[in-house]
XYZ file of N, CA and C in Angstrom:
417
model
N -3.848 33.451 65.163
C -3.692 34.681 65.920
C -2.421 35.413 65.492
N -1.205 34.705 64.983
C -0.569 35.179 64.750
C -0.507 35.632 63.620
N -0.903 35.138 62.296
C -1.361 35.799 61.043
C -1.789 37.159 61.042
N -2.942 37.555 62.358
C -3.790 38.735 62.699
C -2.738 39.748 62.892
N -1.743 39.325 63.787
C -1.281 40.234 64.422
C 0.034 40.702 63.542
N 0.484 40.081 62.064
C 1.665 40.146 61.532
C 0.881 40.873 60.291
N -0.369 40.445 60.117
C -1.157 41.600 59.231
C -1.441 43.119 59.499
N -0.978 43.385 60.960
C -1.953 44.140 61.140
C -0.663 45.081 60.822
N 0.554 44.103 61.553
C 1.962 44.780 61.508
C 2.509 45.634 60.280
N 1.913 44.520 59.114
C 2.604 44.732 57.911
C 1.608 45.768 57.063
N 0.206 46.034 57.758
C -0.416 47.108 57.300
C 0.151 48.553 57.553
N 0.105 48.312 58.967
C 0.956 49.844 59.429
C 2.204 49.967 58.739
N 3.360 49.093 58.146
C 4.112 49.393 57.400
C 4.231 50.014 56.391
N 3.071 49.229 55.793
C 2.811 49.971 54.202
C 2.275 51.323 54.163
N 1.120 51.490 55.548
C 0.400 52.803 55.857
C 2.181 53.895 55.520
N 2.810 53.521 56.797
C 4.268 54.785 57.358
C 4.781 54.791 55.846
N 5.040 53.578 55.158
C 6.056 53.478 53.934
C 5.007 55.012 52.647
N 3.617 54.370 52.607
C 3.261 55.529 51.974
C 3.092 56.655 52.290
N 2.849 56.980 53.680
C 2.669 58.580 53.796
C 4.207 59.187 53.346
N 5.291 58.433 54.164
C 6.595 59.275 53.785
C 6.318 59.411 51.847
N 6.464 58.630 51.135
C 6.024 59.214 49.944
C 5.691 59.865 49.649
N 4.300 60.106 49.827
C 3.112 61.288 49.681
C 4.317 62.636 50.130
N 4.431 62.191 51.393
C 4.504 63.704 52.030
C 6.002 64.017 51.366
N 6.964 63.035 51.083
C 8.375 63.636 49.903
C 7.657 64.599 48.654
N 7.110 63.665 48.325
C 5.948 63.969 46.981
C 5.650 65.574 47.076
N 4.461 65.834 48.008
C 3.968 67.002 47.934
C 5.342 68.113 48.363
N 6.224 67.700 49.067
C 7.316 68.893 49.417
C 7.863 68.662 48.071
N 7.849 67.796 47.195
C 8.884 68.207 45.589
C 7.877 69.605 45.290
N 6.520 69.152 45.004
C 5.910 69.816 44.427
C 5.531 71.469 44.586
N 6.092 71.383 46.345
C 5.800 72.475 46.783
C 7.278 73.266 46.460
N 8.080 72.693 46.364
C 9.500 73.413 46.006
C 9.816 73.678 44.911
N 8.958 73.081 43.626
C 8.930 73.485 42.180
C 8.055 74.197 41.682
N 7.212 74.878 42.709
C 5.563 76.103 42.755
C 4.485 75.242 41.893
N 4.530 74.093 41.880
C 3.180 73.425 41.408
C 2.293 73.595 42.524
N 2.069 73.767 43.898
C 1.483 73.944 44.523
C 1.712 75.048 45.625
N 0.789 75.687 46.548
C 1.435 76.986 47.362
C 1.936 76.556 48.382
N 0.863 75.594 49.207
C 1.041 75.182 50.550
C 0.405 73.833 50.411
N 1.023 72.987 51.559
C 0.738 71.591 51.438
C -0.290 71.078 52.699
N -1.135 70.847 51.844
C -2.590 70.242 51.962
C -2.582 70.334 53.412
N -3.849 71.008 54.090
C -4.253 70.292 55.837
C -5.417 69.845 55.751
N -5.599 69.199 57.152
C -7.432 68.685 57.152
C -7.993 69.769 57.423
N -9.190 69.625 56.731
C -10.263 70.608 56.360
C -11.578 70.525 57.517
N -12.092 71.119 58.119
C -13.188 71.335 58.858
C -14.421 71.361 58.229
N -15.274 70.642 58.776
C -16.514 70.393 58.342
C -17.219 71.154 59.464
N -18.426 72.084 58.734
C -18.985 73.279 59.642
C -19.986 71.774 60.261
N -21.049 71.741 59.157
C -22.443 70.985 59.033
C -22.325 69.829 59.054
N -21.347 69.490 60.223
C -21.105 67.858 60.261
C -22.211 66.986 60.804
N -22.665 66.128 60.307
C -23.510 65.000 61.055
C -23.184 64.189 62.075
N -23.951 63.709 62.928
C -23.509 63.236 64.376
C -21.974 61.862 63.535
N -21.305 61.687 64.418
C -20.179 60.761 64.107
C -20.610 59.535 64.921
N -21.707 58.981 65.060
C -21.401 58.041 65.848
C -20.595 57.503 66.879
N -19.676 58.681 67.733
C -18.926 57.887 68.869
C -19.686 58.018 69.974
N -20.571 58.611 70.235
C -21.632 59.080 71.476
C -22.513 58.533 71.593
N -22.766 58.324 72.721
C -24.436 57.657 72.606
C -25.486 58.192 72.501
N -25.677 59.986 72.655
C -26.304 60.886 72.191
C -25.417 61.413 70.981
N -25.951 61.930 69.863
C -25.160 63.217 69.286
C -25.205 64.241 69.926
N -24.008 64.957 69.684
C -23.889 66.345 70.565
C -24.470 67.886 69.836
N -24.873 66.907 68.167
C -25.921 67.988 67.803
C -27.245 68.195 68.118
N -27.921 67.033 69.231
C -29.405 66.628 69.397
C -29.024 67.054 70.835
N -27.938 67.491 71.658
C -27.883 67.368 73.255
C -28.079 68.483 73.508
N -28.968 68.575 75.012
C -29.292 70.122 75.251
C -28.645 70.594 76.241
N -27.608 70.012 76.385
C -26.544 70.394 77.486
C -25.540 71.457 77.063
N -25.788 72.839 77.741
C -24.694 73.811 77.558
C -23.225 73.643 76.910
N -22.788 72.610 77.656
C -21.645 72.285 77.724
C -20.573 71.757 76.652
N -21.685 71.298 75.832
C -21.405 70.706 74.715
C -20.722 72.391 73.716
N -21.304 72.622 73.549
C -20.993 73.781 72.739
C -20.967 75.090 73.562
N -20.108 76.104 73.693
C -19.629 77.015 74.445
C -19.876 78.753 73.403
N -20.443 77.982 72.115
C -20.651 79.299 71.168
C -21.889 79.348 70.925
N -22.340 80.735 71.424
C -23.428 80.815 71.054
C -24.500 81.259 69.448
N -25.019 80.788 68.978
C -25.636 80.504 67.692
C -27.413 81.537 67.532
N -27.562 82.591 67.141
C -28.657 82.858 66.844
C -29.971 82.153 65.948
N -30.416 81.852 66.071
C -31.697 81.489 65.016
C -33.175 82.847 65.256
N -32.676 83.369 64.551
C -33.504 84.540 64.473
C -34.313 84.924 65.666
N -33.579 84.920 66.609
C -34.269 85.024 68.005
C -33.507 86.296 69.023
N -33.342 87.085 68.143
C -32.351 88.480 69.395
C -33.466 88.835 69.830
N -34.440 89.064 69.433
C -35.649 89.477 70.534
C -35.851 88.712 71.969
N -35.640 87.322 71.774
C -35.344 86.541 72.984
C -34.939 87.315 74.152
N -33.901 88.178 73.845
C -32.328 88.334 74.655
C -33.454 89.737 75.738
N -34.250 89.799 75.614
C -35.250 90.823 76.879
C -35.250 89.961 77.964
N -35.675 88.635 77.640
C -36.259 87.295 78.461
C -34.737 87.154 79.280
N -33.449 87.497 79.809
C -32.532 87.098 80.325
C -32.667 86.828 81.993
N -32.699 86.048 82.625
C -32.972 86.138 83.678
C -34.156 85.856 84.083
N -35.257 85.641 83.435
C -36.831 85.705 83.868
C -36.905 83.727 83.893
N -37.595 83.908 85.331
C -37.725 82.419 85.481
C -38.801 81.346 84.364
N -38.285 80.352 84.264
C -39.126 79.303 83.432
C -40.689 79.305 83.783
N -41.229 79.640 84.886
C -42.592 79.871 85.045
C -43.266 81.694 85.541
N -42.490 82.172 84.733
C -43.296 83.511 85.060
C -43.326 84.442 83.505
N -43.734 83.509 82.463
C -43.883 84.014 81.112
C -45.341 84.202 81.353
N -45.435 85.262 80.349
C -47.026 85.507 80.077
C -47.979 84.834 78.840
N -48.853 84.431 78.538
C -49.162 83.451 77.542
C -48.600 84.322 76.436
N -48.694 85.514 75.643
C -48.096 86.095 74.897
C -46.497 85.599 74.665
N -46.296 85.784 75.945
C -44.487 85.427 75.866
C -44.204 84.157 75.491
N -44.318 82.945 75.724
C -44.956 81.879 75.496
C -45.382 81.175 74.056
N -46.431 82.670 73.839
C -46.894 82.149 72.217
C -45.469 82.729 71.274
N -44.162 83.527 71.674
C -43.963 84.025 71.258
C -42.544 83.025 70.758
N -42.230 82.281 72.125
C -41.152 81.424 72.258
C -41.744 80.643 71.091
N -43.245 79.595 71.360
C -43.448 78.574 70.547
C -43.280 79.056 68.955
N -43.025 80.557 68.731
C -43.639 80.652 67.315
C -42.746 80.450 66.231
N -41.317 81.279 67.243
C -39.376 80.930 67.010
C -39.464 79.297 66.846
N -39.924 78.366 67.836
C -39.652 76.998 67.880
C -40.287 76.548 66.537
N -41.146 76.968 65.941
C -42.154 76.237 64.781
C -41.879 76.258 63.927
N -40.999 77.463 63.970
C -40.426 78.179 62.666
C -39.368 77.608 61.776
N -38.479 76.988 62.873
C -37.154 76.335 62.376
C -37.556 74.635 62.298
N -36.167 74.095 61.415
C -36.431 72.911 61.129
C -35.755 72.398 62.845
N -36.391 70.899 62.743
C -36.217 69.928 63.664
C -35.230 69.995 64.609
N -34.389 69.394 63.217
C -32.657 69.472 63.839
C -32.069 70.837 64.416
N -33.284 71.517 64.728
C -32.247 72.975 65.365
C -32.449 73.187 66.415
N -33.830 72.559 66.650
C -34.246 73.114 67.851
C -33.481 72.767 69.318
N -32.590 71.526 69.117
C -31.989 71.255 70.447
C -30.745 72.132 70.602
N -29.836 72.633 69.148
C -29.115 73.660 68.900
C -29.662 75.246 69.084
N -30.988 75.184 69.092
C -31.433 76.639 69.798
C -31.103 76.599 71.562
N -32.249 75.193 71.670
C -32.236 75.357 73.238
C -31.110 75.864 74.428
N -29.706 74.890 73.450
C -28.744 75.419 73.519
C -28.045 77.088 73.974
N -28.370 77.472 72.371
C -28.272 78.718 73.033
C -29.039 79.762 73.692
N -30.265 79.165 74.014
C -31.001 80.312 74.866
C -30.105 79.916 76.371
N -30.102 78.577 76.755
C -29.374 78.631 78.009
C -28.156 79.149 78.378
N -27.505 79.039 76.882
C -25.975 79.883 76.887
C -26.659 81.639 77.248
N -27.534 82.072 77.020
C -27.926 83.284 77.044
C -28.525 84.173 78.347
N -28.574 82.696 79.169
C -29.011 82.787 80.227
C -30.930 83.246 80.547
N -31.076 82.603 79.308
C -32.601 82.722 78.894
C -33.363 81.313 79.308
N -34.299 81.441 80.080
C -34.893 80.124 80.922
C -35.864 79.343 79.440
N -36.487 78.804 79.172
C -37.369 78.315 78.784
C -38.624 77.778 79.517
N -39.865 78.812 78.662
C -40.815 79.032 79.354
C -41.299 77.295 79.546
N -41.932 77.178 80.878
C -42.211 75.460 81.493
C -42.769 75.132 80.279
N -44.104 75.816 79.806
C -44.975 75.109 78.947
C -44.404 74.671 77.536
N -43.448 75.156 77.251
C -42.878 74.636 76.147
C -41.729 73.661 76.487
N -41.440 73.060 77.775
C -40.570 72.023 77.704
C -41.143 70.709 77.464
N -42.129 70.131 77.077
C -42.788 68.872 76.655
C -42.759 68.987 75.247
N -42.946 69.930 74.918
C -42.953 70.203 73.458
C -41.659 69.710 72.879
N -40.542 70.624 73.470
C -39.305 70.639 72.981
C -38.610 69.203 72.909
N -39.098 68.023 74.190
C -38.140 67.210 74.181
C -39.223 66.250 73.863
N -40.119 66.173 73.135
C -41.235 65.240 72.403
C -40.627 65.847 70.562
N -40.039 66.939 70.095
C -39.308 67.231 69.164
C -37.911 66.281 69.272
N -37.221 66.857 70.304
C -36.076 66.133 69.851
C -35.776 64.354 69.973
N -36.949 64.689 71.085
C -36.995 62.314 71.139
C -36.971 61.807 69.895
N -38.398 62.459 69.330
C -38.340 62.137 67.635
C -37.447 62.019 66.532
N -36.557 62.935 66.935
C -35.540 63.117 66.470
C -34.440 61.978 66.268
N -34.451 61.315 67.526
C -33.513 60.540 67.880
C -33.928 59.004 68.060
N -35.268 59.060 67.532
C -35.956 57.658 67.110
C -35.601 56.545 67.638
């Protein structure tokens, strides 16, 4: 146990001992114009779920998760604001399913998303649909 714990010690050492390096390093470099500015972490738009969740929060249809709203070729939607989940007309309906068919898999729980951010109900008959898509999804 104690081996574990003097390894783990002497890892983090070496970790602190090299970053100060690095980071002397890149300020030489940045003070002799080999470089402009010194390196940050970079953002990943199209990130894949990270495994810390027990859902991904790209498959979750909870508002909450994401606070920005995302078009998928659906501004025509934005008439539907306010109109309850059971008072679409089969037209309206065929019109939702046709947006849903259209896009790949992985979007559709990122649409659902934002129709609710939009304050756009989803018509009843297409909620079996939607979460028989994303179950699949999530295998």
């Amino acid at each position: 146990m104690i081996y574990l714990i003097l390894g783990i010690v002497l890892l983090g050492i070496i970790a602190f001992v090299a970053g100060y390096f690095r980071e002397k390093k890149l300020k030489k470099q940045l003070a002799k114009g080999e470089i402009t500015e010194l390196p940050s972490i970079k953002q990943i738009e199209d990130m894949e779920c990270c495994g810390q969740h027990e859902t991904c929060e790209k498959d979750s249809l909870l508002a909450a998760v994401s606070r920005e709203i995302e078009y998928y070729n659906d501004e025509e939607l934005d008439r539907f604001r306010g109109v309850a989940n059971d008072e679409y007309l089969p037209e309206e309906i065929e019109e939702f399913r046709d947006i849903m068919y259209t896009m790949r898999e992985e979007e559709v729980a990122g649409w659902v998303r934002s129709l609710q951010l939009r304050a756009i109900n989803v018509p009843d008959e297409l909620k079996d649909e939607i979460f028989m898509i994303i179950g699949e999804r999530r295998g």
